[in-house]
GROMACS .gro file of C-alpha atoms in nm:
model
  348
    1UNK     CA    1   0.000   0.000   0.000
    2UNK     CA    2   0.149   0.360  -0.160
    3UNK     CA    3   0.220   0.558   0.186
    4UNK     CA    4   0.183   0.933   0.200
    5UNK     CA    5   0.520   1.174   0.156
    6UNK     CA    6   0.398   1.448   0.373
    7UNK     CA    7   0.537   1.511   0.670
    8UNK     CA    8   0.400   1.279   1.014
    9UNK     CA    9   0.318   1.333   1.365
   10UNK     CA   10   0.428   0.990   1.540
   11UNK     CA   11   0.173   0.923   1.824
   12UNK     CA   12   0.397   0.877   2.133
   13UNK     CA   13   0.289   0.747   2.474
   14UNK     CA   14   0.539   0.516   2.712
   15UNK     CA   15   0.537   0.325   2.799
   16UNK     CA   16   0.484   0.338   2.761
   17UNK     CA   17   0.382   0.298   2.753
   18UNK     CA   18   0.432   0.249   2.825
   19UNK     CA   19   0.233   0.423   2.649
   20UNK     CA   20   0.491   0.741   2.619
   21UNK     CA   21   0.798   0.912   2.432
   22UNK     CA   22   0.900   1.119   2.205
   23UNK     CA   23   1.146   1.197   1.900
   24UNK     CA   24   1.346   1.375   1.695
   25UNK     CA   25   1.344   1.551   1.354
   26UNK     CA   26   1.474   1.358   1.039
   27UNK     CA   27   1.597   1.388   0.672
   28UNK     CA   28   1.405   1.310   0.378
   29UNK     CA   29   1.404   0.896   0.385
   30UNK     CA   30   1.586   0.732   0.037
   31UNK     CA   31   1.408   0.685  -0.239
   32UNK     CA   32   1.479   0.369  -0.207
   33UNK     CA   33   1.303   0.303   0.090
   34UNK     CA   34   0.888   0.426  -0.036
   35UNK     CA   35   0.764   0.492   0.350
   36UNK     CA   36   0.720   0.883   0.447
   37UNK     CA   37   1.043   1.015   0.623
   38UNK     CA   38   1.046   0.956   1.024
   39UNK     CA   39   0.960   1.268   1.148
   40UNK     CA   40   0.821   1.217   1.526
   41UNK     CA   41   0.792   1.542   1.654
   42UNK     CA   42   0.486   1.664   1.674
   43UNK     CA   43   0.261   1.472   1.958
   44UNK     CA   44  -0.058   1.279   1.916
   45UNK     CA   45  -0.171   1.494   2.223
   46UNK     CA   46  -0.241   1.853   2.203
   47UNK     CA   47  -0.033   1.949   2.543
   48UNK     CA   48   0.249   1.737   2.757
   49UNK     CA   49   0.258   1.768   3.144
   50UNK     CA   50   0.609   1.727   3.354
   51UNK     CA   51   0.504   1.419   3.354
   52UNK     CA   52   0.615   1.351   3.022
   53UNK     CA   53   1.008   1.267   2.948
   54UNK     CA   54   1.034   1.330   2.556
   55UNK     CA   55   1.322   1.082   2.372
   56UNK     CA   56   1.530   1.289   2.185
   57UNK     CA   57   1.822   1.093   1.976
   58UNK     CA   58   1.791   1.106   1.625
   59UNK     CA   59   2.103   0.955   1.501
   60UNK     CA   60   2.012   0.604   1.668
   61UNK     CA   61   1.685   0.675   1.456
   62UNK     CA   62   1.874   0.706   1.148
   63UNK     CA   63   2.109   0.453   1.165
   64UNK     CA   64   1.840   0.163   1.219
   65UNK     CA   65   1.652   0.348   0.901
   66UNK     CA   66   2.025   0.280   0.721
   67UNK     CA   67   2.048  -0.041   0.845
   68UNK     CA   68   1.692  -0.184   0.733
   69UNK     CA   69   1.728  -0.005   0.373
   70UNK     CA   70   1.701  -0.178   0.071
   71UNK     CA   71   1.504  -0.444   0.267
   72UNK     CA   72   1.196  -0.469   0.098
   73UNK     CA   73   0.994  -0.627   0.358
   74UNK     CA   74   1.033  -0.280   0.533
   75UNK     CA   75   0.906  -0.072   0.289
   76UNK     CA   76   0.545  -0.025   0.435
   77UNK     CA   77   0.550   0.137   0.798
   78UNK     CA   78   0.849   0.082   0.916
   79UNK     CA   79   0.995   0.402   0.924
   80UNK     CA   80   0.787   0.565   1.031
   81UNK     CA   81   0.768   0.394   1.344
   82UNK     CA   82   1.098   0.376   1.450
   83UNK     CA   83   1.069   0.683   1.680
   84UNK     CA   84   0.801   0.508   1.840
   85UNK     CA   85   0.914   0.162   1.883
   86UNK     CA   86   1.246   0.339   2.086
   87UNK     CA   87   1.086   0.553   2.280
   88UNK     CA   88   0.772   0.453   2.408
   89UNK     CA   89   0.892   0.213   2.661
   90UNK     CA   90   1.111   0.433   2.771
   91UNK     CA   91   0.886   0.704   2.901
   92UNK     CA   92   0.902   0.475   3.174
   93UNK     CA   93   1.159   0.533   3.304
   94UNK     CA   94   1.277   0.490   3.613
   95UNK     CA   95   1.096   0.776   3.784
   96UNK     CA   96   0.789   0.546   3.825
   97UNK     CA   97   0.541   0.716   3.573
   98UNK     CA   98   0.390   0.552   3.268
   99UNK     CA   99   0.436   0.960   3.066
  100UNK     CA  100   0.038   0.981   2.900
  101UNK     CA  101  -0.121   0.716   3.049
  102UNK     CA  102  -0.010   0.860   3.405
  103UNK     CA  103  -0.144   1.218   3.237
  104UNK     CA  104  -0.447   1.050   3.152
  105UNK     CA  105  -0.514   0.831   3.473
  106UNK     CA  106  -0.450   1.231   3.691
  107UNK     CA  107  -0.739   1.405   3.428
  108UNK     CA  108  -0.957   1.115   3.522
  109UNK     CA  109  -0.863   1.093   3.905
  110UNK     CA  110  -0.879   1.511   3.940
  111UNK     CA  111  -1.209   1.582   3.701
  112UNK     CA  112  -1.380   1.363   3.946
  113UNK     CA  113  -1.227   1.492   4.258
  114UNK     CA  114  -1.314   1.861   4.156
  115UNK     CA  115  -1.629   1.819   3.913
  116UNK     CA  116  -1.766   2.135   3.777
  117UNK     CA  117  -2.121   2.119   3.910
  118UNK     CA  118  -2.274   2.366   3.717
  119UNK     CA  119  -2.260   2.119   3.416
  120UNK     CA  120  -2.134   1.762   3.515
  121UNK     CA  121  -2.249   1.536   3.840
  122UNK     CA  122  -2.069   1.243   4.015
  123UNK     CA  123  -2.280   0.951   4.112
  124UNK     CA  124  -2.130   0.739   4.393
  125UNK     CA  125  -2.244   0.405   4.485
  126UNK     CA  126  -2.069   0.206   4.728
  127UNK     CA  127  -1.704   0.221   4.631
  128UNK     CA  128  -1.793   0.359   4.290
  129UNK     CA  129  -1.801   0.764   4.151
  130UNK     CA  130  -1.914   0.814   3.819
  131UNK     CA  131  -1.895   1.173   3.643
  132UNK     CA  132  -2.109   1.266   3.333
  133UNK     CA  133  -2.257   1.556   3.223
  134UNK     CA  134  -2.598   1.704   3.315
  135UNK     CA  135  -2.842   1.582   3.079
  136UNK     CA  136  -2.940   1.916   2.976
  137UNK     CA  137  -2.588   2.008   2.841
  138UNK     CA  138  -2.348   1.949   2.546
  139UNK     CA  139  -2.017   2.034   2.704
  140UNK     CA  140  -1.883   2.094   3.050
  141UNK     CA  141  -1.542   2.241   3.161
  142UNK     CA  142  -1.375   2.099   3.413
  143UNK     CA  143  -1.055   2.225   3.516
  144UNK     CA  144  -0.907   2.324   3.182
  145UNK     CA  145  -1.029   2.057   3.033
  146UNK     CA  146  -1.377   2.037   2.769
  147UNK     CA  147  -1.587   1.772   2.799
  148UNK     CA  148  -1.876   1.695   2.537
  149UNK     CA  149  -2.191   1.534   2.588
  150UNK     CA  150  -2.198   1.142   2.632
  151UNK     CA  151  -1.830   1.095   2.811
  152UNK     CA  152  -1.775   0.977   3.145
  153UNK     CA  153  -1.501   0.808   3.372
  154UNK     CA  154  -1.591   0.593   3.641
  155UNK     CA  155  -1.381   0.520   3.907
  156UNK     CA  156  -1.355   0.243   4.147
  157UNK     CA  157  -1.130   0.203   4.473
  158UNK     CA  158  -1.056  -0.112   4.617
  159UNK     CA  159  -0.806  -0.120   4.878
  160UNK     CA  160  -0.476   0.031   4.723
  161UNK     CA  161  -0.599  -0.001   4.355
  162UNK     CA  162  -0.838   0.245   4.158
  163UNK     CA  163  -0.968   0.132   3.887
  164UNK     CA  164  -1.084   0.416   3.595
  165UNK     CA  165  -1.256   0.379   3.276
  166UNK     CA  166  -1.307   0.638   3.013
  167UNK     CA  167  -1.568   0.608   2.794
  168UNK     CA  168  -1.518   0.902   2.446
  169UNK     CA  169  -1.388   1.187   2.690
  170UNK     CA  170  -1.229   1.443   2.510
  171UNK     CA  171  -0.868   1.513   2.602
  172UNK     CA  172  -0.714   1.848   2.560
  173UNK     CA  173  -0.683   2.198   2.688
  174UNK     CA  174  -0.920   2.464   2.624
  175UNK     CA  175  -0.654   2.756   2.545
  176UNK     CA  176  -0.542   2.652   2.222
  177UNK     CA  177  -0.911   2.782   2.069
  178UNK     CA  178  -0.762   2.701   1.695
  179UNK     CA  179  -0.754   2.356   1.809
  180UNK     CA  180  -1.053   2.183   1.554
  181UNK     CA  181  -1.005   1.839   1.667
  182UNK     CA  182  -1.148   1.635   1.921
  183UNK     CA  183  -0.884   1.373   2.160
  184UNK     CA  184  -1.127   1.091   2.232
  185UNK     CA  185  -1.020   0.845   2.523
  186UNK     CA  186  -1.156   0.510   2.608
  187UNK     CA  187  -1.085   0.194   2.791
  188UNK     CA  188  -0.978   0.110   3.192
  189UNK     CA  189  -0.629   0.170   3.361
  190UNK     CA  190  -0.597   0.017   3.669
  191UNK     CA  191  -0.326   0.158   3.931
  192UNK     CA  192  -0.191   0.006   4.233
  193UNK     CA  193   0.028   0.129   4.521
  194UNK     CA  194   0.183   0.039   4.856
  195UNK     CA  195   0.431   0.099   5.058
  196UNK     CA  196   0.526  -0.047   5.449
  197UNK     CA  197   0.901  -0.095   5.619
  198UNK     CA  198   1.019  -0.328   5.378
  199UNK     CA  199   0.931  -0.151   5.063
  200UNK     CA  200   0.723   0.039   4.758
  201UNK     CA  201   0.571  -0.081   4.460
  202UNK     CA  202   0.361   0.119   4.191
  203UNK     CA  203   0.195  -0.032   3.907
  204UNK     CA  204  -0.026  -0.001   3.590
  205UNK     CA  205  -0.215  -0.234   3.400
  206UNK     CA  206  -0.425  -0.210   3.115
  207UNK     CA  207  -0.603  -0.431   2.908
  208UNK     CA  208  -0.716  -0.202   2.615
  209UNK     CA  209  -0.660   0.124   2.616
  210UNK     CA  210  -0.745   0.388   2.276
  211UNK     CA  211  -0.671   0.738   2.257
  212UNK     CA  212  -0.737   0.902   1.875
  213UNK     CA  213  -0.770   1.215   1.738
  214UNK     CA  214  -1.066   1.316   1.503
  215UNK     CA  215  -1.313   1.590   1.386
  216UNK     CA  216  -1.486   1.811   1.644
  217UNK     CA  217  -1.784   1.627   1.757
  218UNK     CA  218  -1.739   1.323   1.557
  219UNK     CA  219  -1.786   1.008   1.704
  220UNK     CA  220  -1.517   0.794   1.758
  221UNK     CA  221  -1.481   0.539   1.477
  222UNK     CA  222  -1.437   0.124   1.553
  223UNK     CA  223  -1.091   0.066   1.708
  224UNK     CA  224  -0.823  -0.182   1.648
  225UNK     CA  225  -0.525  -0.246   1.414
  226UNK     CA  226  -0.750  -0.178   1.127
  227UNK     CA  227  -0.678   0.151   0.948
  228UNK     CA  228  -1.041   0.418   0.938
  229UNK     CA  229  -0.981   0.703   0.743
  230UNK     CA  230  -1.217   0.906   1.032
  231UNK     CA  231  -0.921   0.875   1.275
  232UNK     CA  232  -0.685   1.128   1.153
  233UNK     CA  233  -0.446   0.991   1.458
  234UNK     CA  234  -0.500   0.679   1.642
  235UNK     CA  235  -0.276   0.484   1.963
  236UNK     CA  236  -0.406   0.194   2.158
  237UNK     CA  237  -0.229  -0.037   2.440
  238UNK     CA  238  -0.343  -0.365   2.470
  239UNK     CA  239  -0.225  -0.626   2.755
  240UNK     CA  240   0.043  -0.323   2.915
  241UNK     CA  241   0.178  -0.337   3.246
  242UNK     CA  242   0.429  -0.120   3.442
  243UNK     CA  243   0.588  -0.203   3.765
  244UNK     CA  244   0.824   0.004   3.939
  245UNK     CA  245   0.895  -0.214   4.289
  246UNK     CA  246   1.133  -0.065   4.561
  247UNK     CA  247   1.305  -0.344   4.833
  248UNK     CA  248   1.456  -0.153   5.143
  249UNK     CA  249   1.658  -0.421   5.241
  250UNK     CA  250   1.884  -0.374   5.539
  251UNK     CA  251   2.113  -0.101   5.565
  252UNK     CA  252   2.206   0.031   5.197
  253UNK     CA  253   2.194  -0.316   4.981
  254UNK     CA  254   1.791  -0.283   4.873
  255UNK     CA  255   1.693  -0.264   4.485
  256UNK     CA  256   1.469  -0.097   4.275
  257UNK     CA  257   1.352  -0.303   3.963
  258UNK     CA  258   1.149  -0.201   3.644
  259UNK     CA  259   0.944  -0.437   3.441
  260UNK     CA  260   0.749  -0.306   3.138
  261UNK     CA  261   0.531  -0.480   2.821
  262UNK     CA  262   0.285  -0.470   2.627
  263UNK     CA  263   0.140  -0.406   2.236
  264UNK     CA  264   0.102  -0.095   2.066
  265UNK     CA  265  -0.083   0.020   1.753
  266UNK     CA  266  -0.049   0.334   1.622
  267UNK     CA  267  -0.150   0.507   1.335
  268UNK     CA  268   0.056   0.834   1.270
  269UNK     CA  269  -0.122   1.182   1.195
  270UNK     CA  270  -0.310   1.203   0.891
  271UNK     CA  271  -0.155   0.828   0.764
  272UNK     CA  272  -0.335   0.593   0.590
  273UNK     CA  273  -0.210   0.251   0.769
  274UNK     CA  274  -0.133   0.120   1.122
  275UNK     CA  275   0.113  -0.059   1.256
  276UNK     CA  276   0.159  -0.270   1.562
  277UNK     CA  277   0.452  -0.389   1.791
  278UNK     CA  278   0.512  -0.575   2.119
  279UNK     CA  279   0.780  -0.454   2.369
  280UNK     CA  280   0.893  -0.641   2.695
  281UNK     CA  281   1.139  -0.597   2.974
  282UNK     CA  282   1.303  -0.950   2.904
  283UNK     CA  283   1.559  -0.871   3.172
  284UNK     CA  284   1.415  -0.580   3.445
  285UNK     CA  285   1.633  -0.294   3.467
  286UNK     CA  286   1.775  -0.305   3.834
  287UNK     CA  287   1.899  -0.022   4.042
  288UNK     CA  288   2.098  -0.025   4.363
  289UNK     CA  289   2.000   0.144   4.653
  290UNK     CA  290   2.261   0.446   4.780
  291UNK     CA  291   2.135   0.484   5.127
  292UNK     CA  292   1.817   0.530   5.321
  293UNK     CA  293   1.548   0.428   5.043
  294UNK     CA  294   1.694   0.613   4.792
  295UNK     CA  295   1.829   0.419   4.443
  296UNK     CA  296   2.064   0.494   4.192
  297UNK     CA  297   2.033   0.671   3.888
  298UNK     CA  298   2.139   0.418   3.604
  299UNK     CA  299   2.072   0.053   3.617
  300UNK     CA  300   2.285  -0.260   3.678
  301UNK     CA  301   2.140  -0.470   3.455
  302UNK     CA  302   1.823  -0.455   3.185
  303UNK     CA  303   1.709  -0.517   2.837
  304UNK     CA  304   1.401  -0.394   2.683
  305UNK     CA  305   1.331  -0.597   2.322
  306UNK     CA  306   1.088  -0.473   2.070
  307UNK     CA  307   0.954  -0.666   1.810
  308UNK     CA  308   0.752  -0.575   1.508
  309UNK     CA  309   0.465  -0.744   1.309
  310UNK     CA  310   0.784  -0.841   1.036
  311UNK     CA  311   0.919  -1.004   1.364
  312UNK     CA  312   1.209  -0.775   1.337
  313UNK     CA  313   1.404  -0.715   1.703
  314UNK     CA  314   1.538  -0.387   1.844
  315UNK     CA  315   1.648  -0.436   2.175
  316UNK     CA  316   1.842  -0.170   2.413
  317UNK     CA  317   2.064  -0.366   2.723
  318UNK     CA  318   2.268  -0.237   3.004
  319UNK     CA  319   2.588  -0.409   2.924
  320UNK     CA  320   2.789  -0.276   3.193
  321UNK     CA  321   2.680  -0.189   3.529
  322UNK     CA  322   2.573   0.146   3.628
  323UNK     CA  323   2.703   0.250   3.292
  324UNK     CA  324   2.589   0.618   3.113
  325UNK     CA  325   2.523   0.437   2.786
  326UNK     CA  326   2.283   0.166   2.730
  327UNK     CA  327   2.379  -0.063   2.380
  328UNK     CA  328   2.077  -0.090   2.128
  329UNK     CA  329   2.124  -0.386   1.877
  330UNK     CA  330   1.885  -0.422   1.544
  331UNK     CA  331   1.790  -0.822   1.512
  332UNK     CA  332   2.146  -0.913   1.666
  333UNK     CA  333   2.354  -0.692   1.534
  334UNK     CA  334   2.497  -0.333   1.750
  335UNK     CA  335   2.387  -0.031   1.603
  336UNK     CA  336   2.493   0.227   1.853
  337UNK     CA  337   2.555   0.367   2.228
  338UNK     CA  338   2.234   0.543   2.393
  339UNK     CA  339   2.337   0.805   2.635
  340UNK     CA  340   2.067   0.744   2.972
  341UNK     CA  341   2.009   1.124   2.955
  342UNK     CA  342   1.844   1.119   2.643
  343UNK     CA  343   1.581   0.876   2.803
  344UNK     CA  344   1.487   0.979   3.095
  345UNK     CA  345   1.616   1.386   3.071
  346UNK     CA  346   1.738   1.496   3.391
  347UNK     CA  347   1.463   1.397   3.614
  348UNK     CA  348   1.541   1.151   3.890
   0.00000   0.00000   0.00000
């Protein structure tokens, strides 16, 4: 299928996953390769919080587009996902936030916790709270946020987890008024966390997840892998889970470990395909403890492998412990060093 030559958005989350990460600018791809030139820079979402840690590397981008060209099994999507496949798990980490699906799991948590009640109501049964709008009107703004007639998040608290789902509620902020389009979320994200004397652990799971951009007061078309022309940007996780788990230990010896994985699909602004590709923490990144609950920067130990739907491998490893660069390889063979800092910015 002929691919578009205009410039595309990449739709980043980390996860990334996690959703959630971000890219870099890029050359015109070679003619021999006939896939639109990777050019991830502009966001599927209309705004980023401090939440978000964009990726930021573009020569490892362009030397895995060298490496696959002249393959012709490539010459689809490939490229253009490239910024995506890198840096979406990567969002991660090790900070302990999943970039947009953390973004998206505080709109639902706070639009409930400080409704706007001269347009939207929360229903509570039991352990249950469910905001909607008033029946008698179209949109309601909550916080800075806009949202239309028929969405509503539910959430439901069980112990240490909450459990929300998001059924068509528009994502976005209200001062960018020559924003036409409409950021439709739906699906569940469920988020644990604890924490006694012996240690921490945060995590997120999600079963199905979409988040896709289309015409103001459209309705959201079908999901899945399928490409629909009425989604001018689409991303969904399916079977994702984060864990970021903390063990105190005694003294200074405790660990912090990292496990991420899950499927994406994404379909890149104004494209006319999706692709799709799996990502796993086959070894968790590990970080030693420095003193009193607190953990190293850089990891021991970790590899993260993604694969694609032409069962092509890119995996990044920490090859040496504690090390500044992490070593990505493209289906065996080393492509490059990845400075840490370009991955998770200088957060800690």
């Amino acid at each position: 299928m002929k691919k578009k030559t205009t410039l595309f958005g990449i739709a980043f989350i980390s996860g990334l996953l996690s959703a959630c990460g971000g890219g870099g600018g890029s050359s015109d791809s070679p003619s021999s390769v006939t896939t639109p030139p990777n050019v991830p820079n502009d966001s599927i979402s209309p705004e980023l919080s401090d939440e978000f840690v964009p990726f930021k590397d573009q020569p490892v981008l362009d030397k895995i587009r060298d490496t696959i060209n002249g393959n012709t099994s490539n010459d689809t999507d490939y490229n253009v996902a490239l910024g995506h496949m890198i840096a979406e798990p990567f969002g991660d980490y090790p900070y302990g936030r999943t970039a947009r699906l953390v973004q998206i799991y505080n709109l639902g948590i706070n639009s409930i916790k400080y409704p706007n009640v001269l347009c939207a109501e929360v229903t509570k049964t039991d352990a249950v709270k469910t905001l909607k709008l008033k029946d008698n009107k179209d949109n309601c703004v909550i916080l800075d946020k806009t949202y239309r007639k028929g969405s509503s998040i539910t959430q439901t608290v069980n112990g240490n987890t909450i459990t929300l789902t998001f059924n068509n509620v528009r994502y976005g902020s209200n001062v960018d008024f020559n924003l036409k389009d409409d950021y439709l979320i739906s699906g569940t994200i469920i988020h644990s966390k604890t924490k006694d004397a012996s240690g921490a652990s945060e995590t997120y799971k999600i079963d199905q997840l979409e988040f896709q951009r289309v015409a103001e007061n459209s309705t959201a078309p079908a999901s899945g892998a399928g490409f629909n022309e009425d989604s001018k940007e689409y991303l969904q996780v399916l079977n994702y889970s984060y864990s970021l788990t903390d063990d105190y230990g005694n003294g200074s010896n405790g660990s912090r470990t990292l496990k991420s994985q899950g499927t994406i699909i994404g379909q890149p602004y104004l494209a006319d395909f999706r692709y799709k590709f799996d990502f796993n923490t086959t070894t968790p990144f590990t970080m030693e403890e420095i003193a009193l609950n607190n953990f190293e920067h850089l990891p021991v130990e970790g590899t993260l492998k993604i694969t694609d739907h032409y069962n092509q491998v890119i995996e990044v490893k920490q090859n040496q412990p504690k090390s500044l660069k992490a070593t990505v390889y493209f289906n065996g063979s080393e492509i490059t060093d990845l400075l840490w800092s370009t991955i998770i910015g200088d957060k800690k």
